[in-house]
Amino acid sequence: MSRLAVYPGSFDPVTKGHLDIIQRAARLFDFVIVAVSNNSAKRHTFSVSDRIEMIEGSIRGLPNVDVDTFSGLLVDYLRSKKSHILIRGVRVVSDMDYEFQLASFNRRLYKEVETVFLMPDEQYTYLAASMVKEVARLGASVDPFVTPVVARTLKRTLKRSR
Ligand code: ADP
């Protein structure tokens, strides 16, 4: 039986930290779906289609990774994909506060689910999508933190919102 893992998140936008986690998951599992959340309660800088395009443009060369979107409960999405493997990234110990709560909650809703926590390379432990946006707004280069397709979309989107 092939193992399908789901890596959910906002990816607003996808950073090199997220990509590091995607690569690790792609080595561990037969197939990985990066699932972009379309949760209307949360405000995002980028539309779902922009977030998907940025991920697709950043993962070329990873044949066992697909990008999708979901709304509603994550566990329902997992069930619909017949997956019980949930990937999350943990940068620092303080991330675990929230991640532990989320994993416990998801297990309560779907008892077969296993959340797998992966650590990125240490150069990405400080990296957050919110900081990348702040750096871009302040006019500095985001090249160390995101792929060229994300840097271009960031520039275009910020110009439009000014
Ligand atoms: P969410 O709103 O679901 O937390 P994010 O896009 O912020 O969505 O994060 C998705 C997942 O990726 C989370 O598990 C988060 O901890 C992880 N993550 C975010 N930034 C990094 C990074 N720099 N390195 C590794 N994991 C990260």
Short mmCIF file of N, CA, C and O in Angstrom, two decimals, residues 52-147:
data_model
loop_
_atom_site.label_atom_id
_atom_site.label_comp_id
_atom_site.label_asym_id
_atom_site.label_seq_id
_atom_site.Cartn_x
_atom_site.Cartn_y
_atom_site.Cartn_z
N ILE A 52 -1.30 28.68 -4.52
CA ILE A 52 -1.06 27.40 -5.21
C ILE A 52 0.00 27.57 -6.30
O ILE A 52 0.94 26.78 -6.39
N GLU A 53 -0.16 28.62 -7.11
CA GLU A 53 0.81 28.84 -8.21
C GLU A 53 2.22 29.01 -7.69
O GLU A 53 3.18 28.51 -8.28
N MET A 54 2.36 29.72 -6.57
CA MET A 54 3.70 29.94 -6.01
C MET A 54 4.32 28.62 -5.55
O MET A 54 5.52 28.39 -5.73
N ILE A 55 3.49 27.75 -4.97
CA ILE A 55 4.03 26.45 -4.53
C ILE A 55 4.39 25.62 -5.76
O ILE A 55 5.49 25.07 -5.85
N GLU A 56 3.47 25.56 -6.73
CA GLU A 56 3.74 24.76 -7.94
C GLU A 56 5.01 25.23 -8.63
O GLU A 56 5.82 24.42 -9.08
N GLY A 57 5.19 26.55 -8.68
CA GLY A 57 6.38 27.10 -9.34
C GLY A 57 7.65 26.86 -8.54
O GLY A 57 8.76 27.05 -9.05
N SER A 58 7.51 26.47 -7.29
CA SER A 58 8.67 26.28 -6.41
C SER A 58 9.06 24.82 -6.22
O SER A 58 10.13 24.54 -5.67
N ILE A 59 8.20 23.90 -6.64
CA ILE A 59 8.48 22.47 -6.35
C ILE A 59 8.77 21.65 -7.60
O ILE A 59 8.70 20.43 -7.57
N ARG A 60 9.07 22.36 -8.69
CA ARG A 60 9.38 21.61 -9.92
C ARG A 60 10.51 20.63 -9.61
O ARG A 60 11.44 20.96 -8.89
N GLY A 61 10.40 19.42 -10.15
CA GLY A 61 11.47 18.44 -9.90
C GLY A 61 11.13 17.50 -8.76
O GLY A 61 11.91 16.61 -8.45
N LEU A 62 9.98 17.70 -8.14
CA LEU A 62 9.54 16.76 -7.10
C LEU A 62 8.32 16.00 -7.65
O LEU A 62 7.18 16.46 -7.53
N PRO A 63 8.55 14.85 -8.31
CA PRO A 63 7.47 14.18 -9.02
C PRO A 63 6.37 13.62 -8.12
O PRO A 63 5.26 13.40 -8.59
N ASN A 64 6.67 13.39 -6.85
CA ASN A 64 5.66 12.77 -5.99
C ASN A 64 4.96 13.78 -5.08
O ASN A 64 4.44 13.43 -4.02
N VAL A 65 4.97 15.06 -5.51
CA VAL A 65 4.29 16.10 -4.72
C VAL A 65 3.24 16.79 -5.58
O VAL A 65 3.50 17.14 -6.72
N ASP A 66 2.05 16.95 -4.99
CA ASP A 66 0.96 17.63 -5.67
C ASP A 66 0.47 18.77 -4.78
O ASP A 66 0.67 18.73 -3.57
N VAL A 67 -0.18 19.75 -5.38
CA VAL A 67 -0.70 20.88 -4.60
C VAL A 67 -2.22 20.90 -4.76
O VAL A 67 -2.73 20.72 -5.86
N ASP A 68 -2.90 21.13 -3.65
CA ASP A 68 -4.36 21.13 -3.68
C ASP A 68 -4.84 22.18 -2.68
O ASP A 68 -4.03 22.79 -1.97
N THR A 69 -6.14 22.40 -2.63
CA THR A 69 -6.68 23.32 -1.64
C THR A 69 -7.83 22.62 -0.90
O THR A 69 -8.42 21.68 -1.42
N PHE A 70 -8.08 23.08 0.31
CA PHE A 70 -9.21 22.50 1.05
C PHE A 70 -9.86 23.58 1.89
O PHE A 70 -9.22 24.57 2.27
N SER A 71 -11.16 23.40 2.14
CA SER A 71 -11.83 24.28 3.10
C SER A 71 -12.58 23.36 4.05
O SER A 71 -12.77 22.18 3.76
N GLY A 72 -12.95 23.88 5.17
CA GLY A 72 -13.62 23.02 6.14
C GLY A 72 -12.59 22.29 6.99
O GLY A 72 -11.43 22.68 7.05
N LEU A 73 -13.05 21.21 7.60
CA LEU A 73 -12.18 20.51 8.54
C LEU A 73 -11.07 19.74 7.83
O LEU A 73 -11.32 19.01 6.87
N LEU A 74 -9.87 19.89 8.35
CA LEU A 74 -8.72 19.19 7.77
C LEU A 74 -8.92 17.67 7.81
O LEU A 74 -8.59 16.97 6.86
N VAL A 75 -9.49 17.17 8.91
CA VAL A 75 -9.67 15.71 9.01
C VAL A 75 -10.63 15.19 7.93
O VAL A 75 -10.47 14.08 7.44
N ASP A 76 -11.61 16.02 7.55
CA ASP A 76 -12.52 15.60 6.47
C ASP A 76 -11.75 15.53 5.15
O ASP A 76 -11.99 14.63 4.33
N TYR A 77 -10.84 16.47 4.97
CA TYR A 77 -10.02 16.45 3.75
C TYR A 77 -9.15 15.19 3.75
O TYR A 77 -9.05 14.50 2.73
N LEU A 78 -8.54 14.89 4.89
CA LEU A 78 -7.70 13.68 4.98
C LEU A 78 -8.51 12.43 4.64
O LEU A 78 -8.06 11.58 3.88
N ARG A 79 -9.69 12.36 5.21
CA ARG A 79 -10.55 11.19 4.94
C ARG A 79 -10.86 11.10 3.45
O ARG A 79 -10.81 10.02 2.87
N SER A 80 -11.16 12.26 2.84
CA SER A 80 -11.53 12.24 1.41
C SER A 80 -10.35 11.76 0.55
O SER A 80 -10.55 11.22 -0.54
N LYS A 81 -9.14 11.96 1.04
CA LYS A 81 -7.95 11.52 0.29
C LYS A 81 -7.48 10.13 0.74
O LYS A 81 -6.46 9.63 0.27
N LYS A 82 -8.20 9.56 1.69
CA LYS A 82 -7.84 8.27 2.28
C LYS A 82 -6.42 8.29 2.84
O LYS A 82 -5.63 7.35 2.65
N SER A 83 -6.10 9.40 3.49
CA SER A 83 -4.78 9.53 4.12
C SER A 83 -4.97 9.69 5.62
O SER A 83 -5.97 10.26 6.07
N HIS A 84 -4.03 9.17 6.39
CA HIS A 84 -4.10 9.42 7.83
C HIS A 84 -2.75 9.98 8.32
O HIS A 84 -2.45 9.96 9.51
N ILE A 85 -1.96 10.48 7.37
CA ILE A 85 -0.65 11.02 7.75
C ILE A 85 -0.63 12.53 7.52
O ILE A 85 -0.83 13.01 6.39
N LEU A 86 -0.41 13.24 8.60
CA LEU A 86 -0.44 14.70 8.59
C LEU A 86 0.97 15.20 8.87
O LEU A 86 1.58 14.81 9.87
N ILE A 87 1.48 16.04 8.00
CA ILE A 87 2.83 16.60 8.19
C ILE A 87 2.72 18.01 8.75
O ILE A 87 1.91 18.81 8.26
N ARG A 88 3.52 18.32 9.74
CA ARG A 88 3.65 19.71 10.20
C ARG A 88 5.12 20.00 10.43
O ARG A 88 5.91 19.10 10.72
N GLY A 89 5.47 21.27 10.27
CA GLY A 89 6.86 21.68 10.48
C GLY A 89 7.01 22.31 11.85
O GLY A 89 6.12 23.05 12.29
N VAL A 90 8.10 22.00 12.51
CA VAL A 90 8.35 22.61 13.82
C VAL A 90 9.71 23.30 13.77
O VAL A 90 10.73 22.66 13.53
N ARG A 91 9.69 24.62 13.94
CA ARG A 91 10.94 25.39 13.87
C ARG A 91 11.62 25.46 15.22
O ARG A 91 12.81 25.20 15.35
N VAL A 92 10.87 25.84 16.20
CA VAL A 92 11.41 26.03 17.55
C VAL A 92 10.45 25.39 18.54
O VAL A 92 9.30 25.10 18.21
N VAL A 93 10.94 25.19 19.76
CA VAL A 93 10.12 24.49 20.76
C VAL A 93 8.78 25.21 20.96
O VAL A 93 7.75 24.56 21.13
N SER A 94 8.79 26.53 20.89
CA SER A 94 7.54 27.26 21.14
C SER A 94 6.47 26.95 20.08
O SER A 94 5.28 27.09 20.36
N ASP A 95 6.86 26.52 18.88
CA ASP A 95 5.87 26.10 17.88
C ASP A 95 5.03 24.94 18.42
O ASP A 95 3.87 24.77 18.04
N MET A 96 5.64 24.12 19.29
CA MET A 96 4.98 22.90 19.75
C MET A 96 3.73 23.16 20.59
O MET A 96 2.81 22.35 20.60
N ASP A 97 3.67 24.31 21.25
CA ASP A 97 2.49 24.66 22.04
C ASP A 97 1.24 24.54 21.19
O ASP A 97 0.31 23.81 21.53
N TYR A 98 1.27 25.25 20.08
CA TYR A 98 0.13 25.28 19.17
C TYR A 98 0.00 23.94 18.43
O TYR A 98 -1.09 23.39 18.31
N GLU A 99 1.14 23.41 17.96
CA GLU A 99 1.11 22.18 17.16
C GLU A 99 0.60 20.99 17.97
O GLU A 99 -0.11 20.13 17.44
N PHE A 100 0.96 20.93 19.23
CA PHE A 100 0.53 19.84 20.10
C PHE A 100 -0.99 19.89 20.27
O PHE A 100 -1.68 18.87 20.19
N GLN A 101 -1.48 21.09 20.48
CA GLN A 101 -2.93 21.28 20.65
C GLN A 101 -3.67 20.87 19.37
O GLN A 101 -4.67 20.14 19.42
N LEU A 102 -3.13 21.32 18.24
CA LEU A 102 -3.75 21.00 16.94
C LEU A 102 -3.74 19.50 16.68
O LEU A 102 -4.74 18.91 16.26
N ALA A 103 -2.60 18.86 16.94
CA ALA A 103 -2.47 17.42 16.68
C ALA A 103 -3.42 16.64 17.59
O ALA A 103 -4.06 15.68 17.17
N SER A 104 -3.52 17.07 18.85
CA SER A 104 -4.40 16.36 19.79
C SER A 104 -5.86 16.53 19.37
O SER A 104 -6.65 15.57 19.42
N PHE A 105 -6.19 17.73 18.93
CA PHE A 105 -7.55 18.02 18.49
C PHE A 105 -7.90 17.16 17.26
O PHE A 105 -8.96 16.54 17.20
N ASN A 106 -6.97 17.12 16.30
CA ASN A 106 -7.22 16.34 15.09
C ASN A 106 -7.34 14.85 15.41
O ASN A 106 -8.15 14.14 14.82
N ARG A 107 -6.56 14.39 16.36
CA ARG A 107 -6.64 12.97 16.74
C ARG A 107 -7.99 12.67 17.40
O ARG A 107 -8.55 11.60 17.24
N ARG A 108 -8.48 13.66 18.14
CA ARG A 108 -9.78 13.51 18.78
C ARG A 108 -10.89 13.37 17.72
O ARG A 108 -11.84 12.61 17.87
N LEU A 109 -10.72 14.13 16.63
CA LEU A 109 -11.73 14.11 15.56
C LEU A 109 -11.59 12.91 14.63
O LEU A 109 -12.53 12.52 13.96
N TYR A 110 -10.36 12.37 14.57
CA TYR A 110 -10.07 11.30 13.60
C TYR A 110 -8.98 10.45 14.24
O TYR A 110 -7.80 10.81 14.17
N LYS A 111 -9.40 9.34 14.87
CA LYS A 111 -8.44 8.69 15.77
C LYS A 111 -7.28 8.02 15.05
O LYS A 111 -6.23 7.83 15.65
N GLU A 112 -7.44 7.71 13.78
CA GLU A 112 -6.34 7.05 13.05
C GLU A 112 -5.26 8.04 12.60
O GLU A 112 -4.22 7.63 12.10
N VAL A 113 -5.54 9.32 12.71
CA VAL A 113 -4.58 10.28 12.16
C VAL A 113 -3.27 10.30 12.94
O VAL A 113 -3.27 10.19 14.17
N GLU A 114 -2.15 10.35 12.22
CA GLU A 114 -0.85 10.48 12.87
C GLU A 114 -0.21 11.78 12.37
O GLU A 114 -0.03 11.96 11.17
N THR A 115 0.10 12.67 13.30
CA THR A 115 0.80 13.89 12.90
C THR A 115 2.30 13.64 13.00
O THR A 115 2.80 13.18 14.02
N VAL A 116 2.98 13.91 11.90
CA VAL A 116 4.44 13.71 11.85
C VAL A 116 5.09 15.09 11.84
O VAL A 116 4.80 15.91 10.96
N PHE A 117 5.91 15.35 12.84
CA PHE A 117 6.57 16.66 12.94
C PHE A 117 7.95 16.58 12.33
O PHE A 117 8.75 15.70 12.70
N LEU A 118 8.23 17.49 11.41
CA LEU A 118 9.55 17.50 10.79
C LEU A 118 10.25 18.83 11.10
O LEU A 118 9.60 19.88 11.16
N MET A 119 11.55 18.74 11.31
CA MET A 119 12.36 19.94 11.58
C MET A 119 13.05 20.38 10.31
O MET A 119 13.64 19.56 9.62
N PRO A 120 13.00 21.68 10.00
CA PRO A 120 13.73 22.14 8.81
C PRO A 120 15.23 22.25 9.11
O PRO A 120 15.63 22.18 10.27
N ASP A 121 16.01 22.44 8.07
CA ASP A 121 17.42 22.76 8.25
C ASP A 121 17.51 23.98 9.18
O ASP A 121 16.67 24.89 9.10
N GLU A 122 18.55 24.03 10.00
CA GLU A 122 18.57 25.09 11.03
C GLU A 122 18.61 26.51 10.45
O GLU A 122 18.22 27.45 11.12
N GLN A 123 19.04 26.65 9.20
CA GLN A 123 19.05 28.01 8.62
C GLN A 123 17.63 28.56 8.44
O GLN A 123 17.46 29.75 8.20
N TYR A 124 16.61 27.69 8.54
CA TYR A 124 15.23 28.16 8.35
C TYR A 124 14.45 28.25 9.65
O TYR A 124 13.24 28.49 9.62
N THR A 125 15.10 28.06 10.77
CA THR A 125 14.33 28.01 12.01
C THR A 125 13.73 29.37 12.39
O THR A 125 12.77 29.43 13.14
N TYR A 126 14.29 30.43 11.87
CA TYR A 126 13.77 31.77 12.21
C TYR A 126 12.78 32.28 11.17
O TYR A 126 12.23 33.36 11.29
N LEU A 127 12.59 31.50 10.11
CA LEU A 127 11.87 31.99 8.93
C LEU A 127 10.35 31.82 9.06
O LEU A 127 9.86 30.73 9.34
N ALA A 128 9.64 32.93 8.86
CA ALA A 128 8.17 32.89 8.91
C ALA A 128 7.63 33.70 7.73
O ALA A 128 8.22 34.74 7.36
N ALA A 129 6.51 33.26 7.17
CA ALA A 129 5.92 33.96 6.01
C ALA A 129 5.64 35.42 6.37
O ALA A 129 5.84 36.32 5.54
N SER A 130 5.19 35.66 7.60
CA SER A 130 4.87 37.04 8.00
C SER A 130 6.11 37.94 7.94
O SER A 130 6.03 39.10 7.54
N MET A 131 7.26 37.38 8.32
CA MET A 131 8.49 38.19 8.28
C MET A 131 8.92 38.48 6.87
O MET A 131 9.42 39.57 6.56
N VAL A 132 8.74 37.50 5.99
CA VAL A 132 9.10 37.70 4.59
C VAL A 132 8.29 38.86 4.00
O VAL A 132 8.81 39.72 3.30
N LYS A 133 7.00 38.91 4.36
CA LYS A 133 6.16 39.98 3.84
C LYS A 133 6.61 41.34 4.37
O LYS A 133 6.62 42.34 3.66
N GLU A 134 7.00 41.35 5.65
CA GLU A 134 7.47 42.59 6.26
C GLU A 134 8.76 43.07 5.59
O GLU A 134 8.91 44.25 5.28
N VAL A 135 9.67 42.14 5.35
CA VAL A 135 10.93 42.47 4.69
C VAL A 135 10.65 43.05 3.31
O VAL A 135 11.23 44.07 2.90
N ALA A 136 9.72 42.44 2.58
CA ALA A 136 9.38 42.91 1.24
C ALA A 136 8.75 44.30 1.30
O ALA A 136 9.09 45.18 0.51
N ARG A 137 7.87 44.52 2.27
CA ARG A 137 7.23 45.83 2.42
C ARG A 137 8.25 46.92 2.68
O ARG A 137 8.12 48.05 2.25
N LEU A 138 9.31 46.55 3.42
CA LEU A 138 10.33 47.53 3.76
C LEU A 138 11.36 47.71 2.64
O LEU A 138 12.33 48.44 2.78
N GLY A 139 11.14 46.98 1.56
CA GLY A 139 11.95 47.20 0.36
C GLY A 139 13.25 46.41 0.30
O GLY A 139 14.06 46.63 -0.60
N ALA A 140 13.47 45.49 1.23
CA ALA A 140 14.70 44.70 1.21
C ALA A 140 14.50 43.46 0.35
O ALA A 140 13.36 43.08 0.02
N SER A 141 15.59 42.81 -0.02
CA SER A 141 15.51 41.62 -0.87
C SER A 141 15.01 40.42 -0.07
O SER A 141 15.46 40.14 1.04
N VAL A 142 14.08 39.68 -0.69
CA VAL A 142 13.55 38.47 -0.04
C VAL A 142 14.21 37.22 -0.62
O VAL A 142 13.81 36.09 -0.27
N ASP A 143 15.18 37.41 -1.51
CA ASP A 143 15.78 36.27 -2.20
C ASP A 143 16.32 35.16 -1.28
O ASP A 143 16.26 33.99 -1.64
N PRO A 144 16.88 35.50 -0.12
CA PRO A 144 17.35 34.39 0.73
C PRO A 144 16.23 33.52 1.31
O PRO A 144 16.49 32.43 1.79
N PHE A 145 15.00 34.03 1.27
CA PHE A 145 13.92 33.36 2.00
C PHE A 145 12.88 32.65 1.13
O PHE A 145 12.16 31.78 1.61
N VAL A 146 12.78 33.08 -0.12
CA VAL A 146 11.75 32.52 -1.01
C VAL A 146 12.33 32.26 -2.40
O VAL A 146 13.38 32.80 -2.75
N THR A 147 11.61 31.49 -3.21
CA THR A 147 12.06 31.20 -4.58
C THR A 147 11.75 32.43 -5.48
O THR A 147 10.91 33.27 -5.11
#
